[in-house]
């Protein structure tokens, strides 16, 4: 059976199971059995009877997102059924609310079992939400950054310090993929205020991002080589791969090296040293003394929660309770503490 035939079969089944009373329609036949008639579904959706018949027969093959949304509401579909309807029609399933940041137990186990591989987990907005110790040892400890500083797009397009080097070609592909991902996220999560705020801030802070955003560029995260300039072990050239977790919209990024290579030896050394040996780090360095953090090129600042640690140029940090802006970290409950750090 073709996809269009499967769509028609599903619509017919969902129509048959729904009684008029359940759909909010009066029934003039008390003894009637069966589901909605085409005429009744047409009344609920505003679609023509002829079009509904053609949909069920597989002769109408490209229903719009608006048509599918109307059908899903009229047929009282569950969230899973609504998603299935869109997929059968060849459309991307819609999403509402906030970008999910829940990390399934299986992904957390993966981080634990692949301890010898640096792994970071990002949400659909490219906020880094959890990582394993070797990730922190290789690229710098994200726990020392404010929430905004853990966003890959913000870090890249605003020129924040990074140990990761790109060639011009790698940078172009990376930027295209980031922008395409963020645009797709705004379509899937149209009511996420933090995501909208991030896009607006990026467009104001980075002319490069603004140009790419307006160009509607497309791109994907392909397998690539990255060189990480570590302050203690030197350059580490690794393979970078990004995987998407179905059902929860997470991106898992891994850095790996072939056995027996210089890079593999350096990763093994960092696995032993962890983040204890710092050298000239590009991120904040914790000094002896409770709550004191040294910023690159700056003196000591007192840390009172992650929001108090700031990168040069970030501007004032909102104090707890002053409101702040969406996504800035002013709401501690909105930014879950990373696991395993």
Short mmCIF file of C-alpha atoms in Angstrom, two decimals:
data_model
loop_
_atom_site.label_atom_id
_atom_site.label_comp_id
_atom_site.label_asym_id
_atom_site.label_seq_id
_atom_site.Cartn_x
_atom_site.Cartn_y
_atom_site.Cartn_z
CA UNK A 1 0.00 0.00 0.00
CA UNK A 2 1.30 3.47 -0.88
CA UNK A 3 1.71 6.24 1.69
CA UNK A 4 -1.37 7.98 0.26
CA UNK A 5 -3.34 4.76 0.60
CA UNK A 6 -2.21 4.46 4.22
CA UNK A 7 -3.33 8.04 4.86
CA UNK A 8 -6.79 7.30 3.49
CA UNK A 9 -7.08 4.10 5.52
CA UNK A 10 -6.09 5.90 8.71
CA UNK A 11 -8.57 8.74 8.12
CA UNK A 12 -11.35 6.22 7.44
CA UNK A 13 -10.54 4.30 10.63
CA UNK A 14 -10.45 7.46 12.78
CA UNK A 15 -13.74 8.69 11.24
CA UNK A 16 -15.43 5.34 11.87
CA UNK A 17 -14.53 5.21 15.55
CA UNK A 18 -15.89 8.68 16.42
CA UNK A 19 -19.59 9.00 17.21
CA UNK A 20 -21.35 12.29 16.34
CA UNK A 21 -22.01 13.00 20.02
CA UNK A 22 -18.30 12.63 20.83
CA UNK A 23 -17.52 15.18 18.13
CA UNK A 24 -20.07 17.61 19.52
CA UNK A 25 -22.67 17.02 16.81
CA UNK A 26 -26.36 16.26 17.42
CA UNK A 27 -27.60 12.93 16.10
CA UNK A 28 -31.15 12.63 14.72
CA UNK A 29 -30.83 8.83 14.67
CA UNK A 30 -30.73 7.51 18.26
CA UNK A 31 -30.21 3.93 17.17
CA UNK A 32 -27.44 4.77 14.75
CA UNK A 33 -24.14 2.93 15.04
CA UNK A 34 -20.82 3.65 13.41
CA UNK A 35 -18.79 6.81 13.21
CA UNK A 36 -18.95 10.15 11.49
CA UNK A 37 -20.26 10.49 7.97
CA UNK A 38 -18.34 12.47 5.39
CA UNK A 39 -20.95 15.23 5.59
CA UNK A 40 -20.48 15.52 9.35
CA UNK A 41 -16.70 15.60 9.15
CA UNK A 42 -16.99 18.24 6.43
CA UNK A 43 -19.14 20.36 8.75
CA UNK A 44 -16.54 20.09 11.53
CA UNK A 45 -13.53 20.85 9.36
CA UNK A 46 -14.89 23.28 6.76
CA UNK A 47 -13.63 20.99 4.01
CA UNK A 48 -15.79 19.77 1.14
CA UNK A 49 -17.27 16.28 1.14
CA UNK A 50 -15.67 15.65 -2.25
CA UNK A 51 -12.22 16.55 -0.93
CA UNK A 52 -12.61 14.27 2.10
CA UNK A 53 -13.65 11.39 -0.15
CA UNK A 54 -10.66 11.99 -2.42
CA UNK A 55 -8.35 12.03 0.62
CA UNK A 56 -9.65 8.66 1.82
CA UNK A 57 -9.42 7.20 -1.67
CA UNK A 58 -5.83 8.40 -2.08
CA UNK A 59 -6.70 10.75 -4.96
CA UNK A 60 -5.87 13.93 -3.00
CA UNK A 61 -2.20 13.53 -2.18
CA UNK A 62 -0.89 16.80 -0.75
CA UNK A 63 -3.03 18.06 2.15
CA UNK A 64 -1.65 21.21 3.73
CA UNK A 65 -0.64 21.56 7.37
CA UNK A 66 -3.81 23.62 7.94
CA UNK A 67 -5.99 20.83 6.52
CA UNK A 68 -4.22 18.21 8.63
CA UNK A 69 -4.54 20.32 11.78
CA UNK A 70 -8.28 20.74 11.15
CA UNK A 71 -8.71 17.00 10.62
CA UNK A 72 -6.74 16.15 13.76
CA UNK A 73 -8.92 18.45 15.88
CA UNK A 74 -12.19 17.24 14.38
CA UNK A 75 -11.26 13.57 14.74
CA UNK A 76 -10.05 14.05 18.35
CA UNK A 77 -6.63 12.57 17.60
CA UNK A 78 -4.09 12.02 20.36
CA UNK A 79 -0.65 13.63 20.14
CA UNK A 80 0.84 10.40 18.76
CA UNK A 81 -1.99 10.03 16.23
CA UNK A 82 -1.60 13.66 15.13
CA UNK A 83 2.10 13.08 14.56
CA UNK A 84 1.32 9.91 12.60
CA UNK A 85 -1.22 11.81 10.46
CA UNK A 86 1.34 14.43 9.48
CA UNK A 87 3.97 11.82 8.67
CA UNK A 88 1.54 9.87 6.48
CA UNK A 89 0.79 13.09 4.60
CA UNK A 90 4.49 13.80 4.09
CA UNK A 91 4.49 16.80 6.43
CA UNK A 92 6.74 17.60 9.39
CA UNK A 93 4.77 17.05 12.60
CA UNK A 94 4.08 20.32 14.43
CA UNK A 95 5.18 20.90 17.99
CA UNK A 96 4.18 23.45 20.59
CA UNK A 97 5.53 24.70 23.87
CA UNK A 98 9.18 24.82 24.86
CA UNK A 99 12.09 23.08 23.23
CA UNK A 100 12.39 19.85 25.24
CA UNK A 101 15.46 19.49 27.42
CA UNK A 102 14.67 16.12 28.99
CA UNK A 103 17.48 13.62 28.59
CA UNK A 104 16.13 10.04 28.46
CA UNK A 105 17.66 7.45 30.77
CA UNK A 106 19.10 5.59 27.77
CA UNK A 107 21.06 8.65 26.67
CA UNK A 108 22.38 9.15 30.20
CA UNK A 109 23.51 5.52 30.26
CA UNK A 110 25.24 6.08 26.93
CA UNK A 111 27.26 8.94 28.42
CA UNK A 112 28.31 6.70 31.28
CA UNK A 113 29.24 3.69 29.15
CA UNK A 114 31.20 5.70 26.58
CA UNK A 115 33.32 7.39 29.22
CA UNK A 116 36.40 7.24 27.00
CA UNK A 117 34.67 9.32 24.30
CA UNK A 118 33.95 13.04 24.78
CA UNK A 119 30.16 13.42 24.45
CA UNK A 120 27.96 16.50 24.71
CA UNK A 121 24.16 16.56 24.46
CA UNK A 122 22.40 19.62 23.04
CA UNK A 123 18.72 20.43 22.70
CA UNK A 124 17.08 21.61 19.45
CA UNK A 125 18.20 25.20 20.21
CA UNK A 126 21.80 23.98 20.56
CA UNK A 127 21.90 24.58 24.29
CA UNK A 128 24.38 22.17 25.86
CA UNK A 129 22.35 20.42 28.56
CA UNK A 130 24.58 17.57 29.69
CA UNK A 131 28.00 16.11 28.98
CA UNK A 132 30.45 13.53 30.28
CA UNK A 133 33.70 14.32 32.13
CA UNK A 134 35.95 13.75 29.10
CA UNK A 135 33.99 16.36 27.11
CA UNK A 136 34.73 18.90 29.85
CA UNK A 137 38.38 17.85 29.98
CA UNK A 138 38.82 18.24 26.22
CA UNK A 139 36.91 21.41 25.32
CA UNK A 140 36.70 23.12 28.74
CA UNK A 141 34.31 22.69 31.62
CA UNK A 142 30.86 24.04 30.59
CA UNK A 143 29.82 24.16 34.25
CA UNK A 144 31.93 27.30 34.58
CA UNK A 145 29.87 29.12 31.92
CA UNK A 146 26.57 30.95 32.27
CA UNK A 147 23.64 29.28 30.48
CA UNK A 148 23.92 31.54 27.43
CA UNK A 149 27.60 30.67 27.11
CA UNK A 150 26.67 26.99 26.74
CA UNK A 151 24.71 27.64 23.54
CA UNK A 152 26.77 26.54 20.54
CA UNK A 153 25.29 29.14 18.18
CA UNK A 154 25.74 32.00 20.63
CA UNK A 155 29.31 30.97 21.42
CA UNK A 156 30.26 30.66 17.76
CA UNK A 157 28.56 33.68 16.20
CA UNK A 158 29.49 36.10 18.98
CA UNK A 159 33.15 35.06 18.89
CA UNK A 160 33.42 33.64 22.39
CA UNK A 161 36.71 31.85 23.18
CA UNK A 162 36.85 28.27 22.00
CA UNK A 163 39.49 25.57 21.87
CA UNK A 164 38.00 24.17 18.65
CA UNK A 165 39.51 25.35 15.35
CA UNK A 166 37.76 25.21 11.97
CA UNK A 167 39.08 25.61 8.47
CA UNK A 168 37.19 28.15 6.35
CA UNK A 169 35.30 25.34 4.63
CA UNK A 170 34.45 23.61 7.91
CA UNK A 171 33.27 26.87 9.41
CA UNK A 172 30.96 27.59 6.47
CA UNK A 173 29.34 24.14 6.73
CA UNK A 174 29.08 24.37 10.51
CA UNK A 175 27.41 27.79 10.38
CA UNK A 176 24.96 26.68 7.69
CA UNK A 177 23.96 23.63 9.75
CA UNK A 178 23.52 25.65 12.95
CA UNK A 179 21.33 28.27 11.27
CA UNK A 180 19.25 25.62 9.49
CA UNK A 181 18.75 23.77 12.78
CA UNK A 182 17.59 26.92 14.56
CA UNK A 183 15.17 27.82 11.78
CA UNK A 184 13.71 24.31 11.88
CA UNK A 185 13.38 24.60 15.67
CA UNK A 186 11.35 27.81 15.37
CA UNK A 187 8.92 25.95 13.10
CA UNK A 188 8.61 22.98 15.46
CA UNK A 189 8.36 25.10 18.62
CA UNK A 190 6.61 28.30 17.51
CA UNK A 191 5.64 29.36 21.05
CA UNK A 192 9.05 28.92 22.72
CA UNK A 193 9.86 32.40 24.02
CA UNK A 194 13.45 31.57 24.93
CA UNK A 195 14.16 30.29 21.42
CA UNK A 196 12.65 33.40 19.82
CA UNK A 197 14.68 35.61 22.14
CA UNK A 198 17.87 33.73 21.25
CA UNK A 199 17.25 34.24 17.51
CA UNK A 200 16.57 37.94 18.02
CA UNK A 201 19.71 38.41 20.10
CA UNK A 202 21.84 36.53 17.58
CA UNK A 203 20.54 38.68 14.73
CA UNK A 204 21.42 41.82 16.67
CA UNK A 205 24.79 40.61 17.95
CA UNK A 206 26.13 38.98 14.77
CA UNK A 207 25.87 40.42 11.29
CA UNK A 208 27.10 37.07 9.96
CA UNK A 209 24.21 35.24 11.63
CA UNK A 210 21.73 37.84 10.37
CA UNK A 211 22.92 37.40 6.78
CA UNK A 212 22.70 33.60 6.99
CA UNK A 213 19.30 33.75 8.70
CA UNK A 214 17.86 36.03 6.03
CA UNK A 215 19.32 33.85 3.26
CA UNK A 216 17.29 30.84 4.49
CA UNK A 217 20.40 28.73 4.04
CA UNK A 218 20.17 24.96 4.44
CA UNK A 219 22.76 22.59 5.85
CA UNK A 220 23.34 19.43 7.85
CA UNK A 221 25.91 18.37 10.44
CA UNK A 222 28.16 15.97 8.56
CA UNK A 223 31.04 13.93 9.90
CA UNK A 224 34.10 16.14 10.04
CA UNK A 225 37.56 16.51 11.50
CA UNK A 226 38.13 19.05 14.25
CA UNK A 227 41.32 20.22 15.92
CA UNK A 228 40.99 21.02 19.61
CA UNK A 229 43.82 23.17 20.97
CA UNK A 230 44.16 21.97 24.54
CA UNK A 231 46.28 24.13 26.88
CA UNK A 232 48.09 21.14 28.41
CA UNK A 233 48.29 18.31 25.88
CA UNK A 234 48.46 20.46 22.75
CA UNK A 235 46.43 20.06 19.55
CA UNK A 236 44.11 17.06 19.44
CA UNK A 237 42.71 16.19 16.00
CA UNK A 238 39.50 14.21 16.35
CA UNK A 239 36.54 13.04 14.30
CA UNK A 240 33.35 14.95 15.12
CA UNK A 241 29.96 13.32 14.61
CA UNK A 242 26.48 14.58 15.52
CA UNK A 243 23.52 12.24 15.99
CA UNK A 244 19.86 13.12 16.48
CA UNK A 245 17.84 11.25 19.11
CA UNK A 246 14.38 10.37 17.71
CA UNK A 247 11.41 11.46 19.75
CA UNK A 248 13.17 13.99 22.00
CA UNK A 249 14.93 16.28 19.49
CA UNK A 250 18.35 16.04 21.12
CA UNK A 251 21.70 16.25 19.34
CA UNK A 252 24.54 14.07 20.59
CA UNK A 253 27.99 15.28 19.54
CA UNK A 254 30.99 12.98 19.92
CA UNK A 255 34.72 13.46 19.44
CA UNK A 256 36.69 10.29 18.72
CA UNK A 257 40.08 9.14 17.47
CA UNK A 258 41.30 5.91 15.94
CA UNK A 259 43.15 3.56 18.28
CA UNK A 260 46.89 3.92 18.31
CA UNK A 261 46.93 7.51 17.09
CA UNK A 262 48.46 10.48 18.86
CA UNK A 263 44.98 11.90 19.39
CA UNK A 264 43.78 8.66 21.02
CA UNK A 265 46.76 8.78 23.41
CA UNK A 266 45.96 12.38 24.32
CA UNK A 267 42.31 11.55 24.97
CA UNK A 268 43.42 8.69 27.22
CA UNK A 269 45.67 11.09 29.11
CA UNK A 270 42.85 13.63 29.51
CA UNK A 271 40.60 10.83 30.74
CA UNK A 272 43.06 10.34 33.59
CA UNK A 273 43.79 14.00 34.27
CA UNK A 274 40.22 15.23 33.88
CA UNK A 275 39.86 18.96 34.39
CA UNK A 276 42.38 19.15 37.23
CA UNK A 277 45.23 20.34 35.00
CA UNK A 278 44.17 23.66 33.51
CA UNK A 279 47.10 25.60 32.02
CA UNK A 280 46.08 28.63 29.95
CA UNK A 281 42.41 27.82 29.59
CA UNK A 282 40.09 29.81 27.38
CA UNK A 283 37.29 29.64 29.92
CA UNK A 284 36.93 30.62 33.57
CA UNK A 285 39.43 29.01 35.94
CA UNK A 286 38.43 28.24 39.51
CA UNK A 287 40.97 29.59 41.97
CA UNK A 288 41.67 28.27 45.45
CA UNK A 289 39.11 29.76 47.78
CA UNK A 290 35.40 29.09 47.83
CA UNK A 291 33.37 30.75 45.09
CA UNK A 292 36.27 32.54 43.35
CA UNK A 293 36.65 32.35 39.58
CA UNK A 294 39.33 33.95 37.39
CA UNK A 295 38.17 35.09 33.97
CA UNK A 296 40.59 35.16 31.00
CA UNK A 297 42.41 38.47 31.14
CA UNK A 298 40.45 39.58 34.22
CA UNK A 299 40.81 39.47 37.97
CA UNK A 300 38.90 37.30 40.38
CA UNK A 301 35.12 37.59 40.56
CA UNK A 302 32.98 36.05 43.24
CA UNK A 303 30.65 33.34 42.06
CA UNK A 304 27.12 33.21 43.47
CA UNK A 305 25.60 30.60 41.19
CA UNK A 306 26.32 30.03 37.51
CA UNK A 307 24.63 33.27 36.44
CA UNK A 308 27.35 35.29 38.19
CA UNK A 309 30.12 33.90 36.00
CA UNK A 310 30.29 35.99 32.85
CA UNK A 311 32.33 36.25 29.70
CA UNK A 312 33.95 39.58 28.87
CA UNK A 313 31.43 41.62 26.90
CA UNK A 314 28.38 39.78 28.20
CA UNK A 315 27.25 42.87 30.08
CA UNK A 316 25.71 42.98 33.55
CA UNK A 317 24.42 39.74 34.95
CA UNK A 318 20.80 39.96 36.24
CA UNK A 319 20.55 39.44 39.95
CA UNK A 320 18.14 36.71 41.09
CA UNK A 321 14.62 38.06 41.10
CA UNK A 322 15.18 41.08 38.80
CA UNK A 323 13.45 39.42 35.86
CA UNK A 324 16.21 39.38 33.26
CA UNK A 325 15.42 38.27 29.77
CA UNK A 326 14.17 34.90 28.53
CA UNK A 327 17.00 32.44 28.10
CA UNK A 328 19.54 34.56 30.00
CA UNK A 329 19.64 32.31 33.02
CA UNK A 330 17.67 34.74 35.21
CA UNK A 331 15.23 31.95 35.98
CA UNK A 332 17.26 29.16 37.65
CA UNK A 333 14.38 26.72 37.36
CA UNK A 334 14.31 27.13 33.59
CA UNK A 335 17.92 26.02 33.19
CA UNK A 336 18.45 22.53 34.66
CA UNK A 337 21.84 21.82 36.14
CA UNK A 338 23.88 19.52 33.93
CA UNK A 339 24.11 15.92 35.03
CA UNK A 340 27.36 14.26 35.84
CA UNK A 341 29.31 17.42 36.66
#
